[in-house]
C-alpha positions as YAML, in Angstrom:
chain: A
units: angstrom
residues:
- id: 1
  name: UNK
  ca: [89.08, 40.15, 102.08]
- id: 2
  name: UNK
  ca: [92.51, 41.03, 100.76]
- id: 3
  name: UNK
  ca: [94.73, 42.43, 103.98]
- id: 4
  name: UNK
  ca: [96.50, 45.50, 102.40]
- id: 5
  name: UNK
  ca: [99.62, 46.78, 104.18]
- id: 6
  name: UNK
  ca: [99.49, 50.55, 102.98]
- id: 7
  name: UNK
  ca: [102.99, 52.50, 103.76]
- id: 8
  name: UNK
  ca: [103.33, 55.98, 103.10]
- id: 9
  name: UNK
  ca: [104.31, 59.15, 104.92]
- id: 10
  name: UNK
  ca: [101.90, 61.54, 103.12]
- id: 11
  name: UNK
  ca: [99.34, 61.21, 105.85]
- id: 12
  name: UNK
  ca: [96.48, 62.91, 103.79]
- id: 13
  name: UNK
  ca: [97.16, 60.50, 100.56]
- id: 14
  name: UNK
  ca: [96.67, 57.68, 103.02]
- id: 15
  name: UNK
  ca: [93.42, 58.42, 104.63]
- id: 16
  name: UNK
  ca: [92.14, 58.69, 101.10]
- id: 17
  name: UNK
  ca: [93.64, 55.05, 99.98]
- id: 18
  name: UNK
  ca: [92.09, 53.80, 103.43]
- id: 19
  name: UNK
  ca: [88.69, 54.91, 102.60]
- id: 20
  name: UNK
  ca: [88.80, 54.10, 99.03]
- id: 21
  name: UNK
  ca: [90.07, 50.51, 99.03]
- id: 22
  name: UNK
  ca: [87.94, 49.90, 102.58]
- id: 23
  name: UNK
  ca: [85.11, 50.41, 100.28]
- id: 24
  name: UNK
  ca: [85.96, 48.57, 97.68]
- id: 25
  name: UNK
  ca: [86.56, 45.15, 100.23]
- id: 26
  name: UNK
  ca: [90.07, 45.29, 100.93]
- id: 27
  name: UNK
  ca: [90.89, 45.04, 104.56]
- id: 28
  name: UNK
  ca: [93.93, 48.07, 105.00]
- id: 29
  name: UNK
  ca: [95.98, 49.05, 107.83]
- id: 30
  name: UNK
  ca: [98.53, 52.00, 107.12]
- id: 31
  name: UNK
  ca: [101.68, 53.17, 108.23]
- id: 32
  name: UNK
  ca: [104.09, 56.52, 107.85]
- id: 33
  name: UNK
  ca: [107.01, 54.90, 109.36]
- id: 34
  name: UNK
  ca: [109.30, 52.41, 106.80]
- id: 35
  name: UNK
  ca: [110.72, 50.41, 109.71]
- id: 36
  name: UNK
  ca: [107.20, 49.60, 111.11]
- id: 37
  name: UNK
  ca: [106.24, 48.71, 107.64]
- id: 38
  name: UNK
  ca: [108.75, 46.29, 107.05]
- id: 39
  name: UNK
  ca: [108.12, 44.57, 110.39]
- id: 40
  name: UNK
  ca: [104.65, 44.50, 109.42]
- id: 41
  name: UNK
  ca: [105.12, 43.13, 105.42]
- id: 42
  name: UNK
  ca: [107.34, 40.46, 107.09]
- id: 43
  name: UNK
  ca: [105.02, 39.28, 109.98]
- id: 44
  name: UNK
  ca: [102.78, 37.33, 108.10]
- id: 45
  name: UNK
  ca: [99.60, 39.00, 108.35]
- id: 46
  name: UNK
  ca: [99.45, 40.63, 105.30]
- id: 47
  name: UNK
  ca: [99.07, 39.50, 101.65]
- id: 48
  name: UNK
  ca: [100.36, 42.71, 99.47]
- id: 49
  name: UNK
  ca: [102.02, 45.33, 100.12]
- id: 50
  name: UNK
  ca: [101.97, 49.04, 99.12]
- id: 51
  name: UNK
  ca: [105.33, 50.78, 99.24]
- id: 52
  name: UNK
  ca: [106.01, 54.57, 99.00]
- id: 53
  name: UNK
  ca: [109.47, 55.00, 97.49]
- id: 54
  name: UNK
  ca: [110.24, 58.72, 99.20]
- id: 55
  name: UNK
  ca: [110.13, 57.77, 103.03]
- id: 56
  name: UNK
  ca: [111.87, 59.89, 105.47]
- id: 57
  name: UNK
  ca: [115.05, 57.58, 107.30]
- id: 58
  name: UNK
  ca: [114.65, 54.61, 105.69]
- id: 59
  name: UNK
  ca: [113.96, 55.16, 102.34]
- id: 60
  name: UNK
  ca: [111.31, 52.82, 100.15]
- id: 61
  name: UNK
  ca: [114.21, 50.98, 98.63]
- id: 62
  name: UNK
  ca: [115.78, 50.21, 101.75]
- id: 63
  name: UNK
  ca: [112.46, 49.38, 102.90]
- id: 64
  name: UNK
  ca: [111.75, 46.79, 100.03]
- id: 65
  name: UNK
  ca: [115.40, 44.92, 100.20]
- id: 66
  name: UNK
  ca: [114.90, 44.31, 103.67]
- id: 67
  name: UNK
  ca: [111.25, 43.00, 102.82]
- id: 68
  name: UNK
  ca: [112.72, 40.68, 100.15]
- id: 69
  name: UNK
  ca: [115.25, 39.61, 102.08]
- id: 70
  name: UNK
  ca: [112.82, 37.66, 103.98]
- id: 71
  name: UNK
  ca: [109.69, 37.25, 102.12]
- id: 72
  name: UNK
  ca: [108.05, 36.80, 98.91]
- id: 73
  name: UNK
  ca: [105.25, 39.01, 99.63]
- id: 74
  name: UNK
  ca: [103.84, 40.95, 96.70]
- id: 75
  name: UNK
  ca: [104.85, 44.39, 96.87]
- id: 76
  name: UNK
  ca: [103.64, 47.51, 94.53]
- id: 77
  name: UNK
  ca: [106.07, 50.80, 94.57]
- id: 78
  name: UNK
  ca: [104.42, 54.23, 94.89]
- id: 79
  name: UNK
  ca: [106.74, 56.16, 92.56]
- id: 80
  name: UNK
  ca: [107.08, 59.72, 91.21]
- id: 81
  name: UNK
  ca: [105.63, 60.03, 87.94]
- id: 82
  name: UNK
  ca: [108.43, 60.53, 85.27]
- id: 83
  name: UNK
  ca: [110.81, 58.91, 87.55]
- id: 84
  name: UNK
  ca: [111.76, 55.83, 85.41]
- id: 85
  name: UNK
  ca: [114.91, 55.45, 87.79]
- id: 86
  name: UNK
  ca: [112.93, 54.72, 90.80]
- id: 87
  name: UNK
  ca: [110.64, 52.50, 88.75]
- id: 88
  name: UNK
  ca: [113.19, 50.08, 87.34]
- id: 89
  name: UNK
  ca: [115.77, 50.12, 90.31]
- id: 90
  name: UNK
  ca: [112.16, 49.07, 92.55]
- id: 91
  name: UNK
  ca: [111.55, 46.41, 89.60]
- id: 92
  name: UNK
  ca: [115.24, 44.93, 89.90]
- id: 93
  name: UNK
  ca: [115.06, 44.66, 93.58]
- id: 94
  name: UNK
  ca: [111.89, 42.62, 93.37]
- id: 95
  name: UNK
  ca: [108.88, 44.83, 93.51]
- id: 96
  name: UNK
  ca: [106.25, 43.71, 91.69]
- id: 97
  name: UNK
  ca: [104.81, 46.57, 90.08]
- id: 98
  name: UNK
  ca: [104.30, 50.07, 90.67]
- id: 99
  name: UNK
  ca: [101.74, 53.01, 90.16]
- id: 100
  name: UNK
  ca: [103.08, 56.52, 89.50]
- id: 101
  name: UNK
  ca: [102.11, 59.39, 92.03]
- id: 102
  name: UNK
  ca: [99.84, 61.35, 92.35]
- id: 103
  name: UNK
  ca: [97.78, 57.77, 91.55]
- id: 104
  name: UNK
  ca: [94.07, 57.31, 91.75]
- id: 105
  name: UNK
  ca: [92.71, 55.12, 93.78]
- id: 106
  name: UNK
  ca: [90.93, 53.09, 90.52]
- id: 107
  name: UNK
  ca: [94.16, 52.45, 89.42]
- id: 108
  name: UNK
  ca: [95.86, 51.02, 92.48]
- id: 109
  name: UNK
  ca: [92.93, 49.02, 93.21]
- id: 110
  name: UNK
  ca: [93.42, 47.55, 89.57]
- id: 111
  name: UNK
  ca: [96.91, 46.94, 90.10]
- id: 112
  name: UNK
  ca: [96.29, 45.51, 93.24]
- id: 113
  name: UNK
  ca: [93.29, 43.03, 92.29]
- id: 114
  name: UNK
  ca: [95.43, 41.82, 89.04]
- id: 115
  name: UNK
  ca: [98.29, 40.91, 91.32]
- id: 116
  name: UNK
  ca: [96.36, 38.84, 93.56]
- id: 117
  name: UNK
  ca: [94.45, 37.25, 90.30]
- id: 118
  name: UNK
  ca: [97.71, 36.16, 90.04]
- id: 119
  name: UNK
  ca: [99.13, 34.95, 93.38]
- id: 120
  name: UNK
  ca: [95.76, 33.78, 94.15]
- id: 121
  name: UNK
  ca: [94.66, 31.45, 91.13]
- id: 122
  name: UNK
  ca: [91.83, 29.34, 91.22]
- id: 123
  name: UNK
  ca: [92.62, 25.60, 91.65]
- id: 124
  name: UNK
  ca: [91.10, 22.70, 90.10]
- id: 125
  name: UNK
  ca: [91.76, 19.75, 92.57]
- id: 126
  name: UNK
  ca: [89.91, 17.49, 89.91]
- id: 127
  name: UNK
  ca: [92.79, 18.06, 87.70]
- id: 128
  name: UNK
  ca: [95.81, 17.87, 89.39]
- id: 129
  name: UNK
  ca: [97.67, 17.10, 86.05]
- id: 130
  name: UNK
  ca: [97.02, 20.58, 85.23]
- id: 131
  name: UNK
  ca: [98.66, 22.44, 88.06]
- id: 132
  name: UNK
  ca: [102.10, 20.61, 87.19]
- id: 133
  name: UNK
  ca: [104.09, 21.81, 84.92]
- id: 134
  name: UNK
  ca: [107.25, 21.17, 83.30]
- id: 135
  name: UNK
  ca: [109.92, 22.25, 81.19]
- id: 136
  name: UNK
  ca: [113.75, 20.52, 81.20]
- id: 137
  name: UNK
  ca: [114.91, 21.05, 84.89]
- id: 138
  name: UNK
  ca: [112.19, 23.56, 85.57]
- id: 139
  name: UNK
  ca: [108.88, 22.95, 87.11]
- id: 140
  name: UNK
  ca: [106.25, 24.91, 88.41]
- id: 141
  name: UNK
  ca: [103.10, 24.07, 90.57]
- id: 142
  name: UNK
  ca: [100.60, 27.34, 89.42]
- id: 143
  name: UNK
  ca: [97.93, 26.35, 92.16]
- id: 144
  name: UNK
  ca: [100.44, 26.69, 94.87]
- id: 145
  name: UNK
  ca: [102.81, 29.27, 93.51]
- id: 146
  name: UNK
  ca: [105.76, 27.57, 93.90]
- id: 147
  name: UNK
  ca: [108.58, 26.98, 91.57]
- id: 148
  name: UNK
  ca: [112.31, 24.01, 91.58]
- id: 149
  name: UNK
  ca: [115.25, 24.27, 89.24]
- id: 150
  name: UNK
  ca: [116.67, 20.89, 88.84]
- id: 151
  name: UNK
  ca: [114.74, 19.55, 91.64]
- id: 152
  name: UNK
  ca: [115.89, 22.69, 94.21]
- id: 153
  name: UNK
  ca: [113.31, 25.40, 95.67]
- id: 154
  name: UNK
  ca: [113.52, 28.78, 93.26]
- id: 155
  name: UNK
  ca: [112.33, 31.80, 94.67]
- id: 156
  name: UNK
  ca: [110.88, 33.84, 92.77]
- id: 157
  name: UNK
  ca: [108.51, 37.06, 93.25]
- id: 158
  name: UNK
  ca: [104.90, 36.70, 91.88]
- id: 159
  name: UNK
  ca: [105.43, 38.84, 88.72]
- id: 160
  name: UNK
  ca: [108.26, 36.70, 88.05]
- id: 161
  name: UNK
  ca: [106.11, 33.50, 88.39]
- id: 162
  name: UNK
  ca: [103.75, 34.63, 86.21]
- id: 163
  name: UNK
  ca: [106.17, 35.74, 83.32]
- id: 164
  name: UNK
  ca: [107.64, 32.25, 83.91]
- id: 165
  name: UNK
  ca: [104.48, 30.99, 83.90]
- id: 166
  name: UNK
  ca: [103.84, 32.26, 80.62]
- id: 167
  name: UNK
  ca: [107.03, 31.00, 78.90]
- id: 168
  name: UNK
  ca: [107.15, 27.42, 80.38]
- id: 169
  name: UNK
  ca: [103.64, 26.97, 78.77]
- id: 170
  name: UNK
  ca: [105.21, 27.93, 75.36]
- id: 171
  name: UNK
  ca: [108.44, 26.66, 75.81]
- id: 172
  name: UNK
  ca: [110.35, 26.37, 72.71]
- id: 173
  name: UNK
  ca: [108.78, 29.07, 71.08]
- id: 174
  name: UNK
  ca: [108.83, 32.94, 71.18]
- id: 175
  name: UNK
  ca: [106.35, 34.73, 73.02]
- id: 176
  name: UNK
  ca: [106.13, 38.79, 72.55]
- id: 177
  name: UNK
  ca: [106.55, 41.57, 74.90]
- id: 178
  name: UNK
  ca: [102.95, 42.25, 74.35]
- id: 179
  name: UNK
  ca: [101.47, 38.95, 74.80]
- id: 180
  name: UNK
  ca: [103.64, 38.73, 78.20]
- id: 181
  name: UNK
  ca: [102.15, 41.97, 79.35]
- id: 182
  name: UNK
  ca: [98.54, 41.28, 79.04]
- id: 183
  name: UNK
  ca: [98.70, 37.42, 80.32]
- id: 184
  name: UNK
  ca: [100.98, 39.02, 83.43]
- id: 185
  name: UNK
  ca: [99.76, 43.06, 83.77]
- id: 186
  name: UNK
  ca: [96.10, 42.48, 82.25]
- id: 187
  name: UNK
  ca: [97.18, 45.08, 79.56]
- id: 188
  name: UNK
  ca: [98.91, 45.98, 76.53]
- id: 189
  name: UNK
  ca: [103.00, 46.84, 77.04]
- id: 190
  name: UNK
  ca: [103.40, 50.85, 76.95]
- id: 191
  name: UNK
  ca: [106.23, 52.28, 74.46]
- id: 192
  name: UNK
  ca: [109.78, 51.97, 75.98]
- id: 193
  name: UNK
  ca: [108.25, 50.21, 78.81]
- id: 194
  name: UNK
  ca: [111.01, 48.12, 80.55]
- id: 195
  name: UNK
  ca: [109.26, 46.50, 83.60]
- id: 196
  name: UNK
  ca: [109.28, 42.93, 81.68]
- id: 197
  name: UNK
  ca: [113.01, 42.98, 80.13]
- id: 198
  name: UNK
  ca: [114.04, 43.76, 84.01]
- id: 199
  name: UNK
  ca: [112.20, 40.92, 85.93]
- id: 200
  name: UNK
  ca: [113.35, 38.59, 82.67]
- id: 201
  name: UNK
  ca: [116.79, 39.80, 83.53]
- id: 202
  name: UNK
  ca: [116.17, 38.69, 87.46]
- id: 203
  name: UNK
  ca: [114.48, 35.77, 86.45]
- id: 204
  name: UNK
  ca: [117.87, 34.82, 84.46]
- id: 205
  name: UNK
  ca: [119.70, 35.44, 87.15]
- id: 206
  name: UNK
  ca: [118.39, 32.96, 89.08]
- id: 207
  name: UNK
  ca: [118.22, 30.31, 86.72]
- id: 208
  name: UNK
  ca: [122.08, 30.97, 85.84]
- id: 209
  name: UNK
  ca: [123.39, 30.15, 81.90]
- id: 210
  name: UNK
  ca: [123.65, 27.01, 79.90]
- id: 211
  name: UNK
  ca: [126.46, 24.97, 79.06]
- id: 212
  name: UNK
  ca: [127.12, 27.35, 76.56]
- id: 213
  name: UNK
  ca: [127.27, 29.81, 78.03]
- id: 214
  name: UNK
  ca: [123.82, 31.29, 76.77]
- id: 215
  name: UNK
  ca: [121.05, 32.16, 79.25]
- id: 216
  name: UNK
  ca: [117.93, 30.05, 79.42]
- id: 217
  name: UNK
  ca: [116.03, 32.74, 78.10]
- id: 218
  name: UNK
  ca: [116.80, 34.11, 75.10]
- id: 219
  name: UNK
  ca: [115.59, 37.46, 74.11]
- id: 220
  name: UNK
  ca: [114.40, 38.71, 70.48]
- id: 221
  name: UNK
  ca: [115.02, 42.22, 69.83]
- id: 222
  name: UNK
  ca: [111.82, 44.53, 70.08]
- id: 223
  name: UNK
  ca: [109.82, 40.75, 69.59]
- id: 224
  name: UNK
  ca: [109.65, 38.74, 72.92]
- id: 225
  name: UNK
  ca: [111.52, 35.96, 74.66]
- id: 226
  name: UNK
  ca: [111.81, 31.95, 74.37]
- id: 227
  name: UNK
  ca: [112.45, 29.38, 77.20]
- id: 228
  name: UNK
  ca: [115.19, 26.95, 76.08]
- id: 229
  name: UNK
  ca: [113.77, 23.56, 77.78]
- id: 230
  name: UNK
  ca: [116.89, 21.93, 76.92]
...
C-alpha cells in the first residue's frame, strides 16, 4: 500500500478523496491543518503527499517550502483551475505536479500512481550495470533514486529525476517537450504547458553553468532540451 498524506481544509472534498483512494489501495490519513501536515510529510511515515494550495494560516506554499526544506518527499499541489500562477510558483518551489480543483478522484489517483511508477521503479539486481548511469560529472543510480554532480550528493525532487533521467540517457542529443512529458507525466505535453521548462530551469540551477558560461542544458525553442556531457 501507498501511505497518502492528504491535506486540505475543505473537509467534505476530503472525506470523498479518503473513500475513493481507500478503495482503490492507497492507505490515506488526512488533515485540515497546514502545520500538522508538514510535521506529518516530514516524519517519515508517508510516501506522497497531497497539498491544497488555499489553506487558512499557513498557506500551501508556505506549507510546501517548509516540506522541501527538509525532505524530498513527492508532493502534488491541489490548485484552482485557471490559476497558472499557483501552478508554476508550486512547480518552482519543488512540487511535483499538481491537479486543478474541483479534481476527480480518477485523476488524482492517476497522478498519484504515475509518480510513484516513478519514485518506485522496479530493480533488476541481476543487472546492476543497468541501474548506473553516467554522463560527464553526472551520475544517477535509477533503482535507488539518487543522483552526484562531480562526485557530490544532488538533490533533486522526483519529477526532476525523472526529466534528468530522460536526458542523461540521450545525452548529446535533443529530446522534445513531448517525448519528456510522456516518459515523465505518462502523457502528451498540453499547449502552453510550462511545468517541464520550470523544473528544467530548477534542475539548472542546481547543476550551475559551464565554463562558458552556458548552462548544462540547453534548450531548443518550442523543440526540447539536450544534456551537454562535456
Amino acid at each position: 500500500m501507498t501511505s497518502v498524506l492528504l491535506v486540505d481544509d475543505d473537509n467534505e472534498l476530503t472525506l470523498m478523496l479518503v473513500q475513493y483512494l481507500s478503495l482503490e489501495g492507497f492507505a490515506v490519513q488526512a488533515t485540515n491543518d497546514s502545520e500538522t501536515g508538514v510535521a506529518q510529510a516530514l516524519s517519515g511515515r508517508f510516501e506522497i503527499v497531497v497539498l491544497d494550495v488555499m489553506m487558512p494560516r499557513l498557506s500551501g506554499m508556505e506549507a510546501l517550502r517548509r516540506i522541501r526544506a527538509g525532505s524530498q518527499i513527492p508532493v502534488i499541489m491541489l490548485t484552482a483551475r485557471g490559476d497558472n500562477i499557483d501552478r508554476i510558483v508550486g512547480l518552482e518551489m519543488g512540487a511535483d505536479d499538481y491537479v486543478p480543483k474541483p479534481c476527480t478522484p480518477g485523476e488524482l489517483v492517476a497522478r498519484l500512481r504515475a509518480i510513484m511508477r516513478r519514485v518506485r521503479p522496479f530493480v533488476d539486481d541481476s543487472q546492476p550495470a543497468a541501474n548506473h548511469l553516467k554522463a560527464g560529472g553526472l551520475e544517477l543510480w535509477p533503482g535507488r533514486r539518487q543522483a552526484a554532480w562531480h562526485g557530490a550528493p544532488l538533490e533533486l525532487t522526483g519529477t526532476e529525476f525523472s526529466l534528468l533521467e530522460v536526458l542523461v540517457r540521450q545525452a548529446g542529443r535533443l529530446v522534445s517537450k513531448q517525448d519528456l512529458s510522456k516518459h515523465v507525466f505518462g502523457r502528451p505535453l498540453a499547449p502552453f504547458e510550462r511545468r517541464i521548462d520550470v523544473h528544467i530551469s530548477s534542475i539548472r540551477q542546481k547543476l550551475g553553468q559551464r565554463p562558458d558560461g552556458q548552462p548544462w542544458i540547453l534548450g531548443v525553442r518550442g523543440m526540447g532540451y539536450q544534456l551537454l556531457s562535456d
